[in-house]
XYZ file of C-alpha atoms in Angstrom:
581
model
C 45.443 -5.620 32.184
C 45.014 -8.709 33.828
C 42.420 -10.160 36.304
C 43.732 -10.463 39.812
C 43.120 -14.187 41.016
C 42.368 -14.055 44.610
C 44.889 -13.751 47.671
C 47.197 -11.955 44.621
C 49.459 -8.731 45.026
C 48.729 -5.775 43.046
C 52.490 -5.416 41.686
C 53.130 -0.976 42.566
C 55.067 -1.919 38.742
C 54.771 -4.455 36.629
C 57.408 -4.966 33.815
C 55.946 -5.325 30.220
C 58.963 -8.023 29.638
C 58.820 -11.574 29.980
C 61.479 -13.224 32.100
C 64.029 -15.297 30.668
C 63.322 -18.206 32.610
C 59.621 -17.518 31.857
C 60.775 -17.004 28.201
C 63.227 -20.344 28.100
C 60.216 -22.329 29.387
C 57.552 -20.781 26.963
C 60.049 -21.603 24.076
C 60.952 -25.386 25.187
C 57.520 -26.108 25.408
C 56.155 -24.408 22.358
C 59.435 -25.965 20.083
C 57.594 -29.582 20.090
C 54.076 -30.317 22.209
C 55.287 -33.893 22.179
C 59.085 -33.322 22.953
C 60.243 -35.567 26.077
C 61.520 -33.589 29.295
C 65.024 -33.736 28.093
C 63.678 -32.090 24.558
C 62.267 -29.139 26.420
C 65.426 -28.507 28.601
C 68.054 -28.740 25.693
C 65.190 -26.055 24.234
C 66.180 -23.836 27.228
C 69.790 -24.710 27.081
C 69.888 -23.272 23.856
C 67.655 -20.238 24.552
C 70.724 -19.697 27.214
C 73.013 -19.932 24.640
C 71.355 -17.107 22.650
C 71.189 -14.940 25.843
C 72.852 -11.931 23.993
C 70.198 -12.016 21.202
C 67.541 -12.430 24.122
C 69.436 -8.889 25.425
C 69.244 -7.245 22.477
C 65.580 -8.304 21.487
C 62.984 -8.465 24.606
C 60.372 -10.482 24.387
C 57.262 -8.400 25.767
C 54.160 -9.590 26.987
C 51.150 -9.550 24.614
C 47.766 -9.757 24.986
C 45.840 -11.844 23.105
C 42.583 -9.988 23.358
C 41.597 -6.335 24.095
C 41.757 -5.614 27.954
C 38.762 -5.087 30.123
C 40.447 -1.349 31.170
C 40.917 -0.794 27.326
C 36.953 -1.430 26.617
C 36.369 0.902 29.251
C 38.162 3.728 28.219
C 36.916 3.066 24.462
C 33.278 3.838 26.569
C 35.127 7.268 27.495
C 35.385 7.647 24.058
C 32.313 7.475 22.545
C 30.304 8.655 25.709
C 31.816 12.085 24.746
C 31.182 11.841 21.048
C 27.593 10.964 21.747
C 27.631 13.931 24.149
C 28.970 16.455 21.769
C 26.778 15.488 19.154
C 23.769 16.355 20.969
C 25.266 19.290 22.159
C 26.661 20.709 18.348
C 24.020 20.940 16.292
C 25.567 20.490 12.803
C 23.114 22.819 10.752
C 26.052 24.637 8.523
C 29.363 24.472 7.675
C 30.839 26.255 10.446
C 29.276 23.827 12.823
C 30.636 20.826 10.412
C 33.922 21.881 10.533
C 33.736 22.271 14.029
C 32.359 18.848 14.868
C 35.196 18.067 12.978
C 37.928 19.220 14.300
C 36.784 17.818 18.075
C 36.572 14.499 16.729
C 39.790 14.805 15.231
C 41.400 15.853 18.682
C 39.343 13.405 20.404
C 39.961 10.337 18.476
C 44.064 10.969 18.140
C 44.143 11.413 21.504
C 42.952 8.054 21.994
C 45.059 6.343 19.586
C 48.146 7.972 21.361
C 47.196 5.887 24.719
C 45.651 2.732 22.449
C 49.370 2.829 20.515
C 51.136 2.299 24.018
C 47.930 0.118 25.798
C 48.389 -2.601 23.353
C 52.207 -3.272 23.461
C 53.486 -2.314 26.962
C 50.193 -1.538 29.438
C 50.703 -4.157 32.861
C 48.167 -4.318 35.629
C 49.782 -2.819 38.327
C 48.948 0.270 40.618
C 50.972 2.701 38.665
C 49.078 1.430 35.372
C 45.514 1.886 37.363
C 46.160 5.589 38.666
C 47.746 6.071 34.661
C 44.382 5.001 32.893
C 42.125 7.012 35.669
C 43.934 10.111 34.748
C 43.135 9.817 31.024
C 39.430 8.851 31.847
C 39.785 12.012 33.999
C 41.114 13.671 30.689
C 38.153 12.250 28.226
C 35.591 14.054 30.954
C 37.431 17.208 30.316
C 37.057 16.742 26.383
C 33.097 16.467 27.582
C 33.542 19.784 30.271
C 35.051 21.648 27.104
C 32.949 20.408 24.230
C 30.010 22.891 24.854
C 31.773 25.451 23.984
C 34.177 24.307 21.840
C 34.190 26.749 18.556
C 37.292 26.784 16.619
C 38.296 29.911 14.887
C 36.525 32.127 17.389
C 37.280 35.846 18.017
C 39.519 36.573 20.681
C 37.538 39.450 22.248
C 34.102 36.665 21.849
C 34.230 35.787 25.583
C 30.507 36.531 26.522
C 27.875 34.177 27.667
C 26.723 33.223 24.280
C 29.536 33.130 22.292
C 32.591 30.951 22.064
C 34.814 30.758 25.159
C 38.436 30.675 25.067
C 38.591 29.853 28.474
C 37.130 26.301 27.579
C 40.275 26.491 24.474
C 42.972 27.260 27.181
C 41.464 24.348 29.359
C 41.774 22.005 26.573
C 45.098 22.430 25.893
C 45.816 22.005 29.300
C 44.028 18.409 28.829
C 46.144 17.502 26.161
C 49.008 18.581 28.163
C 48.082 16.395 30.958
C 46.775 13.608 28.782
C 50.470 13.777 26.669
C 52.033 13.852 30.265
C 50.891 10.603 31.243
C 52.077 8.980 28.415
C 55.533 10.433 29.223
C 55.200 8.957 32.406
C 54.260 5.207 31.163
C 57.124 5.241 28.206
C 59.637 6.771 30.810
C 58.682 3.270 33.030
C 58.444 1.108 29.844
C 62.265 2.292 29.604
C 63.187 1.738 32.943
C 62.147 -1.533 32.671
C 63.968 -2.167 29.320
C 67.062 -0.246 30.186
C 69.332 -3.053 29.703
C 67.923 -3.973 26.478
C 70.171 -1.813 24.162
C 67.738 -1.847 21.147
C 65.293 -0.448 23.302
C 66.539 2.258 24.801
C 66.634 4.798 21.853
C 63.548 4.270 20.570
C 61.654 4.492 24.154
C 63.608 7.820 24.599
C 62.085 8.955 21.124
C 58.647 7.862 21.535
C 58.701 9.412 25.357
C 60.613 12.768 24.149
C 58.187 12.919 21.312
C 54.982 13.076 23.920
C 56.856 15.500 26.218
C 57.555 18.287 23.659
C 53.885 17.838 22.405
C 52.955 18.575 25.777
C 55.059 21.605 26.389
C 53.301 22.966 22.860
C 50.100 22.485 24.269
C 51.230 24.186 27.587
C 52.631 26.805 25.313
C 49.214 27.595 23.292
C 47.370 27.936 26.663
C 48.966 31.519 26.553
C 48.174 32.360 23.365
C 44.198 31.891 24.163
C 44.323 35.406 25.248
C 40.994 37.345 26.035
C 42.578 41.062 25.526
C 42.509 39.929 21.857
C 40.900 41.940 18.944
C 41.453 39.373 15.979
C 40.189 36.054 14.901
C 42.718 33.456 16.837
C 43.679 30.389 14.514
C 46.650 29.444 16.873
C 43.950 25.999 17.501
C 45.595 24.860 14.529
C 48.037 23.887 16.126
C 46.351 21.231 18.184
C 45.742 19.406 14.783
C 49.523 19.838 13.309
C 51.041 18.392 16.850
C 49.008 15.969 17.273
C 49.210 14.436 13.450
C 53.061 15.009 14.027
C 53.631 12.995 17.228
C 51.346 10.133 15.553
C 53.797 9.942 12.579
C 56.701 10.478 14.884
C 55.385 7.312 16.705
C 54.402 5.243 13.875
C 57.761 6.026 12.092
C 59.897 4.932 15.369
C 57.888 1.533 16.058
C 58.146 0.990 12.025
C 62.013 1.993 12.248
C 62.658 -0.122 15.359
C 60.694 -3.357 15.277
C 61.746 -4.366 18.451
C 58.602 -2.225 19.637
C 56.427 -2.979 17.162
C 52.761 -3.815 17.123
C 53.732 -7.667 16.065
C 51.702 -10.031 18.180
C 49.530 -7.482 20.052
C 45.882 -7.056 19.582
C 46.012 -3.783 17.540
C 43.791 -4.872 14.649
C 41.350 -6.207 17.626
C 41.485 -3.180 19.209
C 40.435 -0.902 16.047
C 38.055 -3.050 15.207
C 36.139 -2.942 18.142
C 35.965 0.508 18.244
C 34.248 0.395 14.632
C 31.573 -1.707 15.989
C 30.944 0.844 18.833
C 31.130 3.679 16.271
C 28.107 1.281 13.917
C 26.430 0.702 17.340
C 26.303 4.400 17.752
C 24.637 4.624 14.817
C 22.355 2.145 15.962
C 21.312 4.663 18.577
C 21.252 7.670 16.792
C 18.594 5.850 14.426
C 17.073 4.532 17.369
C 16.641 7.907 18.691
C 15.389 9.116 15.581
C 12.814 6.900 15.385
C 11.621 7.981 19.120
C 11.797 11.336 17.984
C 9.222 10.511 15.539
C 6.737 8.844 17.828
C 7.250 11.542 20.785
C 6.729 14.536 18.040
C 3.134 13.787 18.576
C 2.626 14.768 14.658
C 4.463 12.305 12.393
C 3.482 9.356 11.434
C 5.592 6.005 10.521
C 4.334 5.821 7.006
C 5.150 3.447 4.442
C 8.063 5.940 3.107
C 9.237 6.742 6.544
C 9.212 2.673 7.133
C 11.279 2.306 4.249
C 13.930 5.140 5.027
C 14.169 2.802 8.636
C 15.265 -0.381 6.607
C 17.657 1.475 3.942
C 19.431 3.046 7.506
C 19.495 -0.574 9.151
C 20.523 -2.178 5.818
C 23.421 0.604 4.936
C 24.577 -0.408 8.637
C 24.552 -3.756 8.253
C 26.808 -3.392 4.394
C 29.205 -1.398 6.059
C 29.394 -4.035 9.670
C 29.856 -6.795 6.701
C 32.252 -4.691 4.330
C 34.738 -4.068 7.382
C 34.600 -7.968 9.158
C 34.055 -9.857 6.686
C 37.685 -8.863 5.702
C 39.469 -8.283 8.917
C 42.423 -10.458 9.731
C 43.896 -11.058 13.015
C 47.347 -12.165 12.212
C 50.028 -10.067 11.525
C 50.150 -9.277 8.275
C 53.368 -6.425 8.083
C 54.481 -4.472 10.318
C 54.936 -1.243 8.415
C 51.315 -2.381 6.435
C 49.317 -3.072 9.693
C 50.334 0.195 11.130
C 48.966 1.837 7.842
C 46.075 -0.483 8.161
C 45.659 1.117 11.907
C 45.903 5.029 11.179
C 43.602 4.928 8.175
C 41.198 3.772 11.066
C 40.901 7.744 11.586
C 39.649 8.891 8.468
C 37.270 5.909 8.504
C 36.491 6.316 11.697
C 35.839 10.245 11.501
C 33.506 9.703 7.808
C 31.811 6.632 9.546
C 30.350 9.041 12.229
C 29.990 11.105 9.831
C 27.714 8.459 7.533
C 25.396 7.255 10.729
C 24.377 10.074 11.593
C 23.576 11.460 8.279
C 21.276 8.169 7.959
C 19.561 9.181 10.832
C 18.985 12.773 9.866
C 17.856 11.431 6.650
C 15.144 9.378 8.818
C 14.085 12.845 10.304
C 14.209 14.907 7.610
C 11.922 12.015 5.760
C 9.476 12.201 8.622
C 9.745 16.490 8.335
C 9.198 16.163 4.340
C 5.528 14.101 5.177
C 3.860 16.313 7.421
C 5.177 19.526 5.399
C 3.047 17.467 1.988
C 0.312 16.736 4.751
C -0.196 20.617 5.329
C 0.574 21.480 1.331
C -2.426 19.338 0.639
C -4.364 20.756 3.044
C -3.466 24.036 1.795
C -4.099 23.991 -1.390
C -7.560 22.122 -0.502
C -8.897 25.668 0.483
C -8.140 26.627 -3.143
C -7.170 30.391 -1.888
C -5.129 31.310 -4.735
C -5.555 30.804 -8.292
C -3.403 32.166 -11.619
C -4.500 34.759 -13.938
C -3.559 35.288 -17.828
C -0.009 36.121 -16.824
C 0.275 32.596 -14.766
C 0.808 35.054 -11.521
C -0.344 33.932 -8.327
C -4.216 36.252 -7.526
C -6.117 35.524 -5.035
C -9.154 33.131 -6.106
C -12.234 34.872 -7.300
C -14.336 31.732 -5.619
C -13.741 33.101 -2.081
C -15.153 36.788 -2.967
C -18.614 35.083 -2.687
C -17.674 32.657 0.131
C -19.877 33.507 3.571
C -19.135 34.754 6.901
C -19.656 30.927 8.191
C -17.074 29.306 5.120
C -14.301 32.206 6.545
C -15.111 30.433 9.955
C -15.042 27.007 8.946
C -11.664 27.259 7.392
C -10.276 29.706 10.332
C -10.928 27.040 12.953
C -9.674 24.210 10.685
C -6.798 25.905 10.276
C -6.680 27.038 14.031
C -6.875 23.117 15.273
C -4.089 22.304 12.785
C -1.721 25.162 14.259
C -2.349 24.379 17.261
C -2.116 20.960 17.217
C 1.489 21.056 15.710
C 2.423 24.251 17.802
C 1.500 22.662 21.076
C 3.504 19.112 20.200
C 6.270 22.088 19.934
C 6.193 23.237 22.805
C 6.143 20.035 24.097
C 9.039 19.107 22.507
C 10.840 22.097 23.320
C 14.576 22.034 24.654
C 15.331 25.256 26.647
C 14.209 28.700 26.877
C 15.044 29.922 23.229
C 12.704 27.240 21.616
C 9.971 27.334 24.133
C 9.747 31.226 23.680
C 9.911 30.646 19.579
C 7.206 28.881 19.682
C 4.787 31.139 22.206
C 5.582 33.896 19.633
C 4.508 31.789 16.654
C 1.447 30.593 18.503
C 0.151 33.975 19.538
C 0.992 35.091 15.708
C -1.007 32.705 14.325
C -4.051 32.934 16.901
C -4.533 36.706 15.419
C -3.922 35.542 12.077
C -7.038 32.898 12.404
C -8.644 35.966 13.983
C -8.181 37.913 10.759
C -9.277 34.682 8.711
C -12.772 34.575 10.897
C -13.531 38.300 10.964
C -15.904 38.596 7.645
C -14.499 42.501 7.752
C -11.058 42.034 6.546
C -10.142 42.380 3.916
C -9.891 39.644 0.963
C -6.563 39.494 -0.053
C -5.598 40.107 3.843
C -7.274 37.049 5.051
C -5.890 34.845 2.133
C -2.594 35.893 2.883
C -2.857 35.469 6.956
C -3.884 31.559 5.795
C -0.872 31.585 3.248
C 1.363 32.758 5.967
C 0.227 30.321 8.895
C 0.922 27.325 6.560
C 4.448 28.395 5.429
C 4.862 28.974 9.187
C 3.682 25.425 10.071
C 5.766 24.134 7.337
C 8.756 25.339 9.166
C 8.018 24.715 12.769
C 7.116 20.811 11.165
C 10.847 20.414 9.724
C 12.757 22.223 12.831
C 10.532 19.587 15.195
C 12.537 17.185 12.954
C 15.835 18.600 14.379
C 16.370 20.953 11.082
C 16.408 24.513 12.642
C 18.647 26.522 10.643
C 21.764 29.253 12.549
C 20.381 32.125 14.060
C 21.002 35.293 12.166
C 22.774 37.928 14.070
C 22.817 40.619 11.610
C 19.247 42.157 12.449
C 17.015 42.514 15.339
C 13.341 42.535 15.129
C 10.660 43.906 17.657
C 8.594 40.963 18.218
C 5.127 43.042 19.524
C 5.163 44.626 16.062
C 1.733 42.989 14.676
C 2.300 41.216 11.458
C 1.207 43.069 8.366
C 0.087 40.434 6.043
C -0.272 43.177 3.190
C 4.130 43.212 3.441
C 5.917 41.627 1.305
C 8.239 41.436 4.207
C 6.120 39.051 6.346
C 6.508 36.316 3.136
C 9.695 36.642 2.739
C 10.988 36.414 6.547
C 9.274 33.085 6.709
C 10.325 32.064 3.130
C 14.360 32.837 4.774
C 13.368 29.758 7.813
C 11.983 27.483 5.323
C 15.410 28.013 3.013
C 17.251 27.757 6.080
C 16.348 24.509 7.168
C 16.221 23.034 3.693
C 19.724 24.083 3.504
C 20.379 22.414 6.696
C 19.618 18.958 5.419
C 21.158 20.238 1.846
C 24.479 19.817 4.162
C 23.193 16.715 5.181
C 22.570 14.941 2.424
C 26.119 16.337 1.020
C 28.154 14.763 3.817
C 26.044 11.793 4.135
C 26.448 10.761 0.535
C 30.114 11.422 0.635
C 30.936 10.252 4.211
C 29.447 6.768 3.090
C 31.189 6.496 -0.231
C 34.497 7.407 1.623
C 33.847 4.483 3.937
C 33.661 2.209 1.963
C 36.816 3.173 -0.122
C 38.689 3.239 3.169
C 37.139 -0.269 3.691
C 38.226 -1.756 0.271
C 41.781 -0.318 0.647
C 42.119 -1.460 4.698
C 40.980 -5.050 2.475
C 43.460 -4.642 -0.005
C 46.300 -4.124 2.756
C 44.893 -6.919 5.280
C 44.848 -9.334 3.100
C 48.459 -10.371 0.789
C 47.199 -13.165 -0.910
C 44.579 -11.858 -2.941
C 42.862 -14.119 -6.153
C 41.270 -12.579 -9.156
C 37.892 -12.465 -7.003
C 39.103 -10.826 -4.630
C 40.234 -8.334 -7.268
C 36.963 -7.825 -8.312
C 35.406 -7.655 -5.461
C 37.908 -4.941 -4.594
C 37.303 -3.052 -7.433
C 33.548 -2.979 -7.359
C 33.349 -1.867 -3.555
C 35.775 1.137 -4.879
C 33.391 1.747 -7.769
C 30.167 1.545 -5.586
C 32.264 3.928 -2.896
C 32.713 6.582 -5.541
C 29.362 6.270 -6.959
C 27.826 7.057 -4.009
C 30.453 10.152 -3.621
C 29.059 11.413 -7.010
C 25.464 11.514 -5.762
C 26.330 14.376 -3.582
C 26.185 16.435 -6.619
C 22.602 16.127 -6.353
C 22.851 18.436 -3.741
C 23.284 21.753 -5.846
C 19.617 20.905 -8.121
C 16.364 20.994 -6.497
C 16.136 17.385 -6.530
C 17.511 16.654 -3.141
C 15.332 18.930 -0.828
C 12.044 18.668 -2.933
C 12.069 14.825 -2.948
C 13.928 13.635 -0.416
């Protein structure tokens, strides 16, 4: 859209076409810079002459660079990524796939309005009230997110679960959102109705949006709360909206005379890579403050160097994409390839920064779990016998009343130390009352530990239990809390029974939990970032025609390095990736 010089008339319309005489002028001046007056009118003269071809092809209005309204909404866009990412905890697959599948909605939503802002979008009122009511539909994308969990139960309509009333709003959004564009095609074609080569495809591209919507309008029934199975009709969101992006592609491809030649397309999905890397930026930015507000890690030397590997793998990947990006035209069926494999890249580059950034955490978790390992094993509590099974350490059955006491109020300060930075750090109600619980376990364990008339093996075992406890709580205060588990309830003013097997092995479930949390991590992180740059190398291979035999190589060993890194994730199913991470 274009800036309004002052005293000017906001146009209600504005026609994306350029008018012949603006057209016949353009052309006798561009024809020859040095031309004489006469040159440049025997330019329009024969522009005249050609007024049939001028009839049949329209010459529309391009802008050179992205629009200040386009940047904006682009905001929209990641704004409600960044929101829904702090919102969805991704800690298993469920919660992967559903992250997912909002992006996926989110982002082909905006390359439905980007396809149309970048060859016909005018600055005029209509245009202005157009791009408020999709900011007003990105908003509802953030209204809806919360609860957004796909392949929920139909008769899961309670306060904690998944809400189908937030699934029949959305498809209401896309309705509205697919309306709009109905609405802007249907004036791009009034404008162009003379233009004969225009007129089918605009009808296409406009009918195309329309049924989309009335499919969306369609599945807001089928959200129904009376339900008693699992609902997967939300598959349909994905299946119209990859069809009306091929539908598009395939009629700008078909009929060139509304192609993406001369627009700023390739400017426009560039820039929203760099907001996607800058995003990254912040999410390892917030890491890092996550680290200093914990109150109990430390920015060690290894924690120092996970920080440069994040900012250096964000750097490769700015330098990867750019350093091979070409603004000219280079196709018209290739650049519009080059534009939709912008999604998966787009979708594993989110992906990639913010498994570097978990990474960071879980680095930061990994140090303070070895801090209290150390400091565990310091008391020497447990020892092997003949068998090489764990027995409790014949040193501490002659250990006084004021050794018991030493090591329960070392052990106290520690808990307490990490358990009150918890609480600190707590996020709502659930977490805050977690943590109470834990604290008021582990006073009465240090009470057991300090009371010279418990029993041996008890006390050892309270000490055990309080560090396998801290070991937890110290990787979920680095944002790795595994799912709750539904399928049993426990009675929390039960008193722990540290001769029970059953006390171990509850805490032993968190600690697998949250390993397997960053397990997931590591697994998407390492394949989200070898799948970017593949996607890079190939958007390089179609950018760029000309191509010597260095460019050949260097093709082929960003591929290699892409599926190298792929292959790492493999790592995953051996102890490797958890224990030394």
């Amino acid at each position: 859209m274009s800036h309004l010089e002052a005293g000017d008339h906001l146009p209600l319309f504005q026609t994306p076409l350029i008018p012949k005489q603006e057209f016949a002028y353009r052309s006798a001046s561009s024809s020859d810079d040095e031309a004489s007056k006469p040159g440049r009118e025997e330019a329009a003269l024969e522009l005249q002459d050609n007024d049939q071809d001028l009839h049949d092809n329209p010459k529309f209005r391009r802008h050179t660079e992205t629009t200040h309204a386009e940047l904006f909404y682009d905001l929209f866009f990641v704004a409600n990524l960044t929101v829904f990412t702090t919102v969805h905890e991704v800690n298993d697959r469920q919660t992967l796939a559903q992250y997912i599948g909002f992006f996926c909605i989110l982002w082909l939503t905006w390359y439905q309005v980007g396809l149309y802002d970048v060859r016909f979008s005018m600055d005029s009122v209509f245009e202005r009230i157009a791009k408020a009511s999709q900011f007003g539909v990105m908003i509802g994308f953030a209204i809806t997110g919360p609860k957004f969990d796909v392949g929920a139960r139909a008769d899961d309509n309670d306060g904690d679960g998944p809400s189908l009333s937030s699934f029949r709003a959305l498809s209401l959004i896309l309705m509205a959102s697919r309306l709009v564009l109905v609405l802007q095609y249907l004036q791009s074609l009034w404008f162009t109705r003379h233009h004969t080569k225009t007129q089918l495809p605009m009808l296409l591209t406009a009918a195309t949006y329309f049924v989309a919507a009335m499919i969306y309008l369609g599945l807001f029934f089928t959200f129904r709360p009376d339900g008693d199975a699992e609902n997967h009709t939300y598959i349909t969101w994905y299946v119209v909206a990859v069809l009306e992006t091929v539908i598009a592609t395939t009629v700008s491809s078909v009929w060139r005379v509304i192609s993406f030649k001369g627009t700023h397309l390739v400017q426009r999905m560039s820039l929203l890579t760099l907001i996607i890397l800058g995003e990254g930026v912040m999410a390892l930015a917030e890491k890092c403050q996550v680290i200093v507000k914990s109150g109990v890690f430390q920015f060690t030397a290894s924690i120092i160097g996970n920080i440069i590997s994040a900012i250096l793998i964000l750097y490769f990947v700015y330098m990867l994409y750019f350093d091979w990006i070409q603004e000219e035209h280079f196709g018209t069926i290739r650049q519009q390839v080059w534009a939709f494999l912008h999604f998966p890249l787009h979708l594993f580059l989110v992906l990639a920064v913010e498994g570097a950034a978990q990474s960071l955490a879980w680095r930061a978790g990994v140090e303070e779990s070895n801090v209290l390992l150390n400091q565990q094993n310091s008391w020497n509590f447990t020892t092997y016998d003949d068998n090489e099974a764990i027995i409790v350490n014949p040193i501490w059955e002659n250990r006084t009343a004021a050794d018991w006491l030493n090591a329960a109020t070392t052990i106290n300060d520690t808990a307490t130390n990490i358990l009150y930075q918890a609480l600190a750090n707590s996020e709502n109600y659930e977490q805050t009352y977690k943590v109470s619980e834990t604290l008021t376990d582990v006073w009465n364990a240090t009470a057991i530990i300090a009371d010279p008339s418990s029993a041996l093996e008890v006390s050892v075992n309270a000490a055990n239990w309080i560090y396998n406890t801290l070991i937890v709580v110290a990787l979920e205060l680095a944002g790795f809390e595994g799912p709750e588990s539904t399928s049993e309830d426990t009675d929390d003013t039960t008193p722990i029974d540290f001769n029970s097997d059953a006390t171990f092995e509850a805490v032993t479930r968190e600690q697998v939990k949250t390993e397997s949390v960053f397990a997931l991590t590591f697994v998407y992180f390492f394949v989200s970032i070898g799948l970017v740059i593949m996607l890079c190398t190939v958007l390089a291979a179609l950018s760029k025609k000309q191509k010597t035999a260095v460019h050949w190589i260097r093709l082929a060993a960003s591929g290699f390095v892409g599926l190298a890194l792929c292959l790492l994730a493999v790592i995953a199913v051996t102890s490797t990736a958890s224990s030394s991470s």
